[in-house]
Amino acid sequence: MENLLYTINLAIHILAAILCVAAPFYQLRWVKLRGKLGYPIIYPFDRVIEKVLSLQPRLCFAFNVTLIVTGFAFPLIHYGFHGAWREVSNLVLAIFSAKTILAFSGLALLVHGVWILDPEIQKTFATFSPTEQPPDELLNRFWALRTTRKRTCQLCFGLALTIVIITPILRFYK
């Protein structure tokens, strides 16, 4: 039973990790493609991009929470079946701690992106018209907010990639 629970938890953890890295990767691809078209608003295209980019951080938030929950489930599964914590090296404890800090840092960035940054972007974009370009001050604010979102996304992508890169150490060292 322990192996079954561990395997199910591992499958969910790996799937969440893949999706957590994929979300900012593809979001950055959208942003790069849009950046090649320049600064005037292309209303239909920008509206689609905003719908996609508004959903991605929410999905990543769910994936990140799943990663945290399943990450803590690994030692709990062992403890539940053996009544004691598994003996591990200092390296494994350091990597587990680093993963935890990185995951909670990513979660903090996502909270900022989902509940602070995205509503500002959506509120600004809602004032745009499909038929005419917005005033320069509103357009500059919009592009500044999008740049902030892009930097936040790059940081989230880096955190997620770092977690994926250091995770195998936990599987091979005891």
Short mmCIF file of C-alpha atoms in Angstrom, two decimals, residues 6 71 74-75 86-100 166-174:
data_model
loop_
_atom_site.label_atom_id
_atom_site.label_comp_id
_atom_site.label_asym_id
_atom_site.label_seq_id
_atom_site.Cartn_x
_atom_site.Cartn_y
_atom_site.Cartn_z
CA TYR A 6 3.98 6.88 -3.07
CA GLY A 71 5.99 17.46 -1.82
CA PHE A 74 6.32 12.14 0.48
CA PRO A 75 7.81 12.18 3.99
CA ARG A 86 13.35 8.40 7.07
CA GLU A 87 17.00 8.99 7.82
CA VAL A 88 18.43 11.25 5.14
CA SER A 89 21.67 13.09 4.54
CA ASN A 90 22.22 16.78 5.13
CA LEU A 91 22.33 17.24 1.35
CA VAL A 92 18.79 15.87 0.99
CA LEU A 93 17.55 18.09 3.82
CA ALA A 94 19.19 21.11 2.18
CA ILE A 95 17.62 20.30 -1.21
CA PHE A 96 14.20 19.70 0.38
CA SER A 97 14.51 23.03 2.20
CA ALA A 98 15.60 24.79 -0.99
CA LYS A 99 12.66 23.30 -2.92
CA THR A 100 10.28 24.40 -0.19
CA ILE A 166 17.37 19.95 -8.24
CA THR A 167 14.57 17.44 -7.60
CA PRO A 168 16.41 14.33 -8.84
CA ILE A 169 18.92 14.78 -6.04
CA LEU A 170 16.15 13.85 -3.59
CA ARG A 171 15.51 10.58 -5.42
CA PHE A 172 19.09 9.37 -5.61
CA TYR A 173 20.69 10.42 -2.33
CA LYS A 174 19.61 9.26 1.11
#
